[in-house]
C-alpha positions as a Markdown table, in Angstrom:
| # | Residue | x | y | z |
|---|---|---|---|---|
| 1 | Met | -11.2 | 9.9 | -10.6 |
| 2 | Gln | -8.5 | 10.6 | -13.1 |
| 3 | Ile | -4.8 | 9.5 | -12.8 |
| 4 | Trp | -2.4 | 11.8 | -14.6 |
| 5 | Arg | 1.0 | 10.2 | -15.1 |
| 6 | Ser | 2.8 | 13.4 | -16.2 |
| 7 | Leu | 2.4 | 17.1 | -16.0 |
| 8 | Asp | 1.5 | 17.1 | -19.7 |
| 9 | Glu | -1.6 | 15.0 | -18.9 |
| 10 | Val | -3.1 | 17.6 | -16.5 |
| 11 | Pro | -6.0 | 19.3 | -18.4 |
| 12 | Ala | -5.1 | 22.8 | -19.5 |
| 13 | Asp | -8.5 | 24.1 | -18.3 |
| 14 | Leu | -8.1 | 22.8 | -14.8 |
| 15 | Gly | -9.4 | 25.4 | -12.4 |
| 16 | Pro | -8.1 | 26.1 | -8.8 |
| 17 | Thr | -7.4 | 23.1 | -6.7 |
| 18 | Ala | -6.6 | 21.9 | -3.2 |
| 19 | Val | -3.3 | 19.9 | -3.4 |
| 20 | Val | -1.8 | 17.3 | -1.1 |
| 21 | Ile | 1.7 | 16.1 | -1.8 |
| 22 | Gly | 3.6 | 13.0 | -0.6 |
| 23 | Asn | 4.7 | 9.5 | -1.6 |
| 24 | Phe | 1.6 | 8.2 | 0.1 |
| 25 | Asp | 2.9 | 4.6 | 0.1 |
| 26 | Gly | 0.3 | 2.6 | 2.0 |
| 27 | Val | -2.0 | 5.5 | 2.5 |
| 28 | His | -1.8 | 5.1 | 6.3 |
| 29 | Leu | -3.6 | 7.0 | 9.0 |
| 30 | Gly | -1.2 | 9.9 | 8.8 |
| 31 | His | -1.8 | 10.3 | 5.1 |
| 32 | Arg | -5.5 | 10.2 | 5.8 |
| 33 | His | -5.2 | 13.1 | 8.3 |
| 34 | Val | -3.7 | 15.1 | 5.5 |
| 35 | Leu | -6.4 | 14.1 | 3.0 |
| 36 | Ala | -9.1 | 14.8 | 5.5 |
| 37 | Arg | -7.9 | 18.4 | 6.1 |
| 38 | Ala | -7.6 | 19.0 | 2.4 |
| 39 | Arg | -11.0 | 17.6 | 1.8 |
| 40 | Gln | -12.5 | 19.9 | 4.5 |
| 41 | Ile | -11.0 | 23.0 | 2.9 |
| 42 | Ala | -11.9 | 21.9 | -0.6 |
| 43 | Asp | -15.5 | 21.4 | 0.3 |
| 44 | Glu | -15.7 | 24.8 | 1.9 |
| 45 | Arg | -14.3 | 26.4 | -1.2 |
| 46 | Ser | -15.8 | 24.1 | -3.8 |
| 47 | Leu | -12.3 | 22.9 | -5.0 |
| 48 | Pro | -11.3 | 19.5 | -6.3 |
| 49 | Val | -8.6 | 17.7 | -4.3 |
| 50 | Val | -5.5 | 16.6 | -6.3 |
| 51 | Ala | -3.0 | 14.2 | -4.7 |
| 52 | Val | 0.5 | 14.6 | -6.0 |
| 53 | Thr | 2.7 | 11.5 | -5.7 |
| 54 | Phe | 5.9 | 10.2 | -7.3 |
| 55 | Asp | 6.5 | 7.1 | -9.4 |
| 56 | Pro | 8.8 | 5.4 | -8.8 |
| 57 | His | 9.7 | 6.1 | -5.2 |
| 58 | Pro | 12.4 | 8.8 | -5.1 |
| 59 | Met | 14.8 | 6.5 | -3.3 |
| 60 | Ala | 14.6 | 4.0 | -6.2 |
| 61 | Val | 16.2 | 6.7 | -8.3 |
| 62 | Leu | 18.5 | 8.5 | -5.9 |
| 63 | Arg | 19.8 | 5.5 | -3.9 |
| 64 | Pro | 18.4 | 2.3 | -5.5 |
| 65 | Glu | 20.4 | 0.1 | -3.2 |
| 66 | His | 18.5 | 1.6 | -0.3 |
| 67 | Ala | 15.1 | 1.7 | -2.0 |
| 68 | Pro | 12.3 | 0.5 | 0.3 |
| 69 | Thr | 9.9 | -2.2 | -0.6 |
| 70 | Thr | 6.6 | -0.7 | -1.7 |
| 71 | Leu | 3.4 | -1.2 | 0.3 |
| 72 | Thr | 1.1 | -0.3 | -2.6 |
| 73 | Ser | 1.4 | -0.2 | -6.4 |
| 74 | Leu | 0.6 | 3.1 | -8.0 |
| 75 | Ala | -2.9 | 1.8 | -9.1 |
| 76 | Val | -3.7 | 0.7 | -5.5 |
| 77 | Arg | -2.3 | 3.9 | -4.1 |
| 78 | Ala | -4.6 | 5.9 | -6.4 |
| 79 | Glu | -7.6 | 3.8 | -5.5 |
| 80 | Leu | -6.9 | 4.3 | -1.8 |
| 81 | Leu | -6.3 | 8.0 | -2.2 |
| 82 | Gly | -9.7 | 8.3 | -4.0 |
| 83 | Ser | -11.4 | 6.4 | -1.2 |
| 84 | Val | -10.2 | 8.9 | 1.4 |
| 85 | Gly | -10.9 | 12.2 | -0.4 |
| 86 | Ala | -8.8 | 12.7 | -3.5 |
| 87 | Asp | -10.6 | 13.6 | -6.7 |
| 88 | His | -7.6 | 13.2 | -8.9 |
| 89 | Val | -4.0 | 11.8 | -8.7 |
| 90 | Leu | -1.0 | 13.3 | -10.3 |
| 91 | Ala | 1.9 | 10.7 | -10.4 |
| 92 | Val | 5.0 | 12.8 | -11.2 |
| 93 | Pro | 7.5 | 10.5 | -13.1 |
| 94 | Phe | 10.5 | 10.8 | -10.8 |
| 95 | Asp | 13.9 | 10.8 | -12.4 |
| 96 | Arg | 17.2 | 12.6 | -12.0 |
| 97 | Thr | 15.9 | 15.7 | -13.7 |
| 98 | Val | 12.9 | 16.0 | -11.3 |
| 99 | Ala | 15.3 | 15.3 | -8.4 |
| 100 | Gly | 17.4 | 18.3 | -9.5 |
| 101 | Trp | 14.5 | 20.7 | -9.4 |
| 102 | Ser | 14.9 | 23.4 | -6.7 |
| 103 | Pro | 11.9 | 23.9 | -4.3 |
| 104 | Glu | 11.0 | 27.0 | -6.2 |
| 105 | Glu | 11.0 | 25.2 | -9.5 |
| 106 | Phe | 8.8 | 22.4 | -8.2 |
| 107 | Ile | 6.4 | 24.9 | -6.8 |
| 108 | Glu | 6.3 | 26.8 | -10.1 |
| 109 | Arg | 6.0 | 23.8 | -12.4 |
| 110 | Val | 3.7 | 21.6 | -10.4 |
| 111 | Leu | 1.7 | 23.7 | -8.0 |
| 112 | Val | 1.3 | 27.0 | -9.9 |
| 113 | Thr | 1.5 | 26.2 | -13.6 |
| 114 | Ser | -0.1 | 22.8 | -13.8 |
| 115 | Leu | -2.4 | 22.5 | -10.8 |
| 116 | His | -3.3 | 26.2 | -10.1 |
| 117 | Ala | -3.1 | 25.4 | -6.4 |
| 118 | Ala | -5.3 | 27.5 | -4.1 |
| 119 | Val | -4.3 | 25.5 | -1.0 |
| 120 | Val | -1.6 | 23.0 | -0.3 |
| 121 | Val | -1.7 | 20.5 | 2.6 |
| 122 | Val | 1.2 | 18.3 | 3.5 |
| 123 | Gly | 2.6 | 16.3 | 6.4 |
| 124 | Ala | 4.4 | 18.5 | 8.9 |
| 125 | Asn | 7.7 | 16.8 | 8.1 |
| 126 | Phe | 7.3 | 17.1 | 4.4 |
| 127 | Arg | 10.5 | 18.0 | 2.5 |
| 128 | Phe | 10.9 | 18.5 | -1.3 |
| 129 | Gly | 13.1 | 19.8 | -4.0 |
| 130 | Ser | 16.8 | 19.2 | -4.7 |
| 131 | Arg | 18.6 | 18.0 | -1.5 |
| 132 | Ala | 15.3 | 18.2 | 0.3 |
| 133 | Ala | 15.8 | 21.9 | 0.7 |
| 134 | Gly | 12.1 | 22.8 | 0.8 |
| 135 | Asp | 9.7 | 22.4 | 3.7 |
| 136 | Val | 6.4 | 23.7 | 5.0 |
| 137 | Ala | 7.9 | 27.1 | 5.6 |
| 138 | Thr | 9.1 | 27.2 | 2.0 |
| 139 | Leu | 5.6 | 26.5 | 0.8 |
| 140 | Arg | 4.0 | 29.2 | 3.1 |
| 141 | Glu | 6.5 | 31.8 | 1.9 |
| 142 | Ala | 6.0 | 30.9 | -1.8 |
| 143 | Gly | 2.2 | 30.8 | -1.3 |
| 144 | Ala | 2.2 | 34.3 | 0.1 |
| 145 | Arg | 3.7 | 35.5 | -3.1 |
| 146 | Leu | 2.0 | 33.3 | -5.6 |
| 147 | Gly | -1.6 | 33.2 | -4.2 |
| 148 | Phe | -2.0 | 29.9 | -2.3 |
| 149 | Thr | -2.0 | 28.9 | 1.4 |
| 150 | Ala | -0.1 | 26.0 | 2.9 |
| 151 | Glu | -0.6 | 23.9 | 5.9 |
| 152 | Gly | 1.5 | 21.1 | 7.6 |
| 153 | Ile | -0.4 | 18.4 | 9.4 |
| 154 | Pro | 1.2 | 16.4 | 12.2 |
| 155 | Leu | 1.2 | 12.7 | 11.3 |
| 156 | Asp | 0.3 | 11.7 | 14.9 |
| 157 | Gly | -1.0 | 8.4 | 16.1 |
| 158 | Gly | -0.8 | 9.0 | 19.9 |
| 159 | Pro | 2.9 | 8.5 | 20.9 |
| 160 | Gln | 3.6 | 6.9 | 17.5 |
| 161 | Val | 4.1 | 9.1 | 14.3 |
| 162 | Trp | 2.5 | 7.0 | 11.6 |
| 163 | Ser | 4.8 | 6.5 | 8.6 |
| 164 | Ser | 5.3 | 4.1 | 5.8 |
| 165 | Thr | 8.6 | 3.1 | 7.4 |
| 166 | Tyr | 6.8 | 2.2 | 10.6 |
| 167 | Val | 4.4 | 0.0 | 8.6 |
| 168 | Arg | 7.3 | -1.8 | 6.8 |
| 169 | Met | 9.0 | -2.4 | 10.1 |
| 170 | Ser | 5.8 | -3.9 | 11.6 |
| 171 | Leu | 5.4 | -6.2 | 8.6 |
| 172 | Ala | 9.0 | -7.2 | 8.7 |
| 173 | Ala | 8.6 | -8.3 | 12.3 |
| 174 | Gly | 5.4 | -10.2 | 11.5 |
| 175 | Asp | 3.3 | -7.7 | 13.4 |
| 176 | Val | 0.5 | -7.5 | 10.9 |
| 177 | Ala | -1.8 | -6.3 | 13.7 |
| 178 | Gly | 0.5 | -3.3 | 14.3 |
| 179 | Ala | 0.7 | -2.6 | 10.6 |
| 180 | Ala | -3.1 | -2.7 | 10.4 |
| 181 | Glu | -3.3 | -0.2 | 13.3 |
| 182 | Ala | -1.1 | 2.3 | 11.5 |
| 183 | Leu | -2.9 | 1.7 | 8.2 |
| 184 | Gly | -6.4 | 1.8 | 9.5 |
| 185 | Arg | -7.1 | -1.4 | 7.7 |
| 186 | Pro | -5.4 | -4.8 | 7.4 |
| 187 | Tyr | -2.3 | -4.9 | 5.2 |
| 188 | Ala | -3.1 | -6.6 | 1.9 |
| 189 | Val | -1.4 | -7.9 | -1.2 |
| 190 | Arg | -3.0 | -8.3 | -4.6 |
| 191 | Gly | -2.3 | -10.6 | -7.5 |
| 192 | Val | -3.7 | -13.1 | -10.0 |
| 193 | Val | -4.1 | -16.6 | -8.7 |
| 194 | Val | -1.7 | -19.1 | -10.5 |
| 195 | Gln | -1.6 | -22.8 | -10.6 |
| 196 | Gly | 0.8 | -24.2 | -8.0 |
| 197 | Asp | 2.0 | -27.8 | -7.4 |
| 198 | Gln | -1.5 | -28.6 | -5.9 |
| 199 | Arg | 0.0 | -30.3 | -2.8 |
| 200 | Gly | -2.5 | -28.5 | -0.6 |
| 201 | Arg | -5.4 | -29.8 | -2.7 |
| 202 | Gly | -4.0 | -33.3 | -2.2 |
| 203 | Leu | -3.8 | -32.8 | 1.6 |
| 204 | Gly | -7.4 | -31.5 | 1.8 |
| 205 | Phe | -6.4 | -27.8 | 1.9 |
| 206 | Pro | -6.6 | -26.3 | -1.6 |
| 207 | Thr | -5.0 | -22.9 | -1.8 |
| 208 | Ala | -5.1 | -19.9 | -4.0 |
| 209 | Asn | -1.5 | -19.1 | -4.8 |
| 210 | Val | -0.3 | -15.5 | -5.5 |
| 211 | Pro | 3.4 | -15.0 | -6.4 |
| 212 | Thr | 5.1 | -12.2 | -4.5 |
| 213 | Asn | 7.3 | -9.4 | -6.0 |
| 214 | Ala | 10.7 | -8.9 | -4.3 |
| 215 | Met | 10.1 | -5.1 | -4.3 |
| 216 | Thr | 6.6 | -5.4 | -2.7 |
| 217 | Ala | 6.4 | -5.6 | 1.0 |
| 218 | Ala | 5.0 | -8.8 | 2.5 |
| 219 | Pro | 5.0 | -10.3 | 6.0 |
| 220 | Pro | 7.8 | -12.7 | 6.8 |
| 221 | Asp | 7.4 | -16.4 | 6.1 |
| 222 | Gly | 4.8 | -17.9 | 8.4 |
| 223 | Val | 1.1 | -18.7 | 8.7 |
| 224 | Tyr | -1.6 | -16.0 | 9.2 |
| 225 | Ala | -5.3 | -15.6 | 9.6 |
| 226 | Gly | -6.9 | -13.2 | 7.2 |
| 227 | Trp | -9.3 | -12.6 | 4.4 |
| 228 | Leu | -9.4 | -13.3 | 0.6 |
| 229 | Arg | -11.4 | -11.0 | -1.6 |
| 230 | Arg | -12.2 | -11.7 | -5.2 |
| 231 | Arg | -11.6 | -8.5 | -7.2 |
| 232 | Asp | -14.1 | -9.5 | -9.9 |
| 233 | Thr | -17.1 | -10.2 | -7.7 |
| 234 | Gly | -16.2 | -8.6 | -4.4 |
| 235 | Glu | -16.9 | -11.8 | -2.5 |
| 236 | Val | -14.9 | -12.0 | 0.8 |
| 237 | Tyr | -13.8 | -15.3 | 2.4 |
| 238 | Pro | -12.1 | -16.1 | 5.7 |
| 239 | Ala | -8.7 | -17.7 | 5.1 |
| 240 | Ala | -5.6 | -19.3 | 6.6 |
| 241 | Ile | -2.7 | -17.9 | 4.7 |
| 242 | Ser | 0.8 | -19.3 | 4.3 |
| 243 | Val | 3.7 | -17.0 | 3.2 |
| 244 | Gly | 6.9 | -18.6 | 2.0 |
| 245 | Thr | 8.3 | -21.4 | 0.0 |
| 246 | Asn | 6.9 | -24.4 | 1.9 |
| 247 | Pro | 10.1 | -25.9 | 3.5 |
| 248 | Thr | 8.5 | -29.4 | 4.2 |
| 249 | Phe | 8.9 | -30.3 | 0.5 |
| 250 | Asp | 12.1 | -30.4 | -1.5 |
| 251 | Gly | 12.8 | -28.2 | -4.5 |
| 252 | Val | 13.4 | -24.6 | -5.1 |
| 253 | Arg | 10.2 | -22.6 | -5.3 |
| 254 | Glu | 9.3 | -18.9 | -5.6 |
| 255 | Arg | 7.9 | -17.2 | -2.6 |
| 256 | Arg | 4.2 | -17.2 | -2.6 |
| 257 | Val | 1.1 | -16.1 | -0.6 |
| 258 | Glu | -1.1 | -19.2 | -0.4 |
| 259 | Ser | -4.6 | -18.8 | 0.9 |
| 260 | Tyr | -6.8 | -21.7 | 2.0 |
| 261 | Val | -10.4 | -20.4 | 2.2 |
| 262 | Leu | -11.8 | -22.0 | 5.3 |
| 263 | Asp | -14.1 | -25.0 | 4.8 |
| 264 | Arg | -14.3 | -24.5 | 1.0 |
| 265 | Thr | -12.9 | -26.9 | -1.5 |
| 266 | Asp | -15.1 | -26.0 | -4.4 |
| 267 | Leu | -13.7 | -22.6 | -5.4 |
| 268 | Glu | -12.0 | -22.3 | -8.8 |
| 269 | Leu | -9.8 | -19.2 | -8.6 |
| 270 | Tyr | -7.2 | -19.7 | -11.3 |
| 271 | Gly | -6.7 | -16.5 | -13.3 |
| 272 | Val | -8.8 | -14.5 | -10.8 |
| 273 | Glu | -7.3 | -11.3 | -9.3 |
| 274 | Val | -7.6 | -11.5 | -5.5 |
| 275 | Glu | -6.7 | -9.3 | -2.5 |
| 276 | Val | -5.3 | -11.1 | 0.5 |
| 277 | Ser | -5.4 | -9.2 | 3.8 |
| 278 | Phe | -3.5 | -10.2 | 6.9 |
| 279 | Val | -5.2 | -10.0 | 10.3 |
| 280 | Glu | -3.0 | -11.9 | 12.7 |
| 281 | Arg | 0.2 | -14.1 | 12.7 |
| 282 | Leu | -0.4 | -17.6 | 13.8 |
| 283 | Arg | 3.2 | -19.0 | 13.7 |
| 284 | Gly | 6.5 | -19.0 | 11.9 |
| 285 | Met | 7.3 | -21.4 | 9.0 |
| 286 | Val | 8.5 | -24.8 | 10.1 |
| 287 | Ala | 9.8 | -27.9 | 8.1 |
| 288 | Tyr | 7.9 | -31.0 | 9.3 |
| 289 | Asp | 9.4 | -34.5 | 9.4 |
| 290 | Ser | 6.3 | -36.1 | 7.9 |
| 291 | Ile | 3.2 | -35.3 | 5.9 |
| 292 | Glu | 1.1 | -36.5 | 8.8 |
| 293 | Ala | 2.7 | -33.9 | 11.2 |
| 294 | Leu | 2.2 | -31.2 | 8.6 |
| 295 | Val | -1.5 | -32.0 | 8.1 |
| 296 | Glu | -2.0 | -32.1 | 11.9 |
| 297 | Gln | -0.5 | -28.6 | 12.2 |
| 298 | Met | -2.5 | -27.3 | 9.2 |
| 299 | Thr | -5.7 | -28.5 | 10.9 |
| 300 | Ala | -4.7 | -26.6 | 14.1 |
| 301 | Asp | -3.9 | -23.5 | 12.0 |
| 302 | Val | -7.3 | -23.6 | 10.4 |
| 303 | Asp | -9.0 | -24.0 | 13.7 |
| 304 | Arg | -7.2 | -21.1 | 15.1 |
| 305 | Ala | -7.9 | -18.9 | 12.1 |
| 306 | Arg | -11.5 | -19.8 | 12.3 |
| 307 | Glu | -11.6 | -18.8 | 15.9 |
| 308 | Leu | -9.8 | -15.5 | 15.4 |
| 309 | Leu | -11.8 | -14.4 | 12.3 |
| 310 | Gly | -15.1 | -15.4 | 13.8 |
| 311 | Arg | -14.8 | -12.8 | 16.6 |
């Protein structure tokens, strides 16, 4: 799969394509419905599927004070899109100039001139162009003139319409199970393991510490059951995961995701890129009066994580 980071990078000899368009943050089940329909049509007509997304998120340019936290980086988004049907990803660099394109200009520049779209599939609520003036009807009308068809796919999840906003709201509430239901997989964060203060190691619970980015979504402070996967080897381990700054100990610390791999004290993960996925929230973050009380609670957390993950 190729990732094109500008219209100029799209090969000049690219033939007809099936195109899906959206922010695709999180690549949730609604996004997967769109990709599945595009993949179906593409296979029938022997077309490659190109997923068009935007980087950064348009809100980060138009109203940065209201920009949402991101569920996935561009690299992760592209990887997920590839896993559910995209052959290539075009990440349109979003700036004020692109924001000012009319729907017609977007269609001409991106869909017709660059991607030679034969079919376009989007979410039923998709809007595009300056002041969000374009919608599915706009695409259909343009396609009738310019030689492509367009479909809008409902982003339905029963009574719930799956959306990136819904996933963020679930995460903010600590409902990682709800987020996983909308995503079709547990929510995960990635990062390189850094050396911490090693207090966990001294307490018998060594952790793999991954700093969090303020603009990347993460569950609220607390303790979770989940999984840690090494990106270099693919090995997956059950883990008890702490998110926060560890209020039992004094001192200002950056917010981290700290994962204790259950019943393993021999792993050396410094410098290793890992993916930490969240299965269920165990409890909120609490400051304990003594180290003994903290260790007792950590032992209970590990037992509960072992029980949940062993099912």
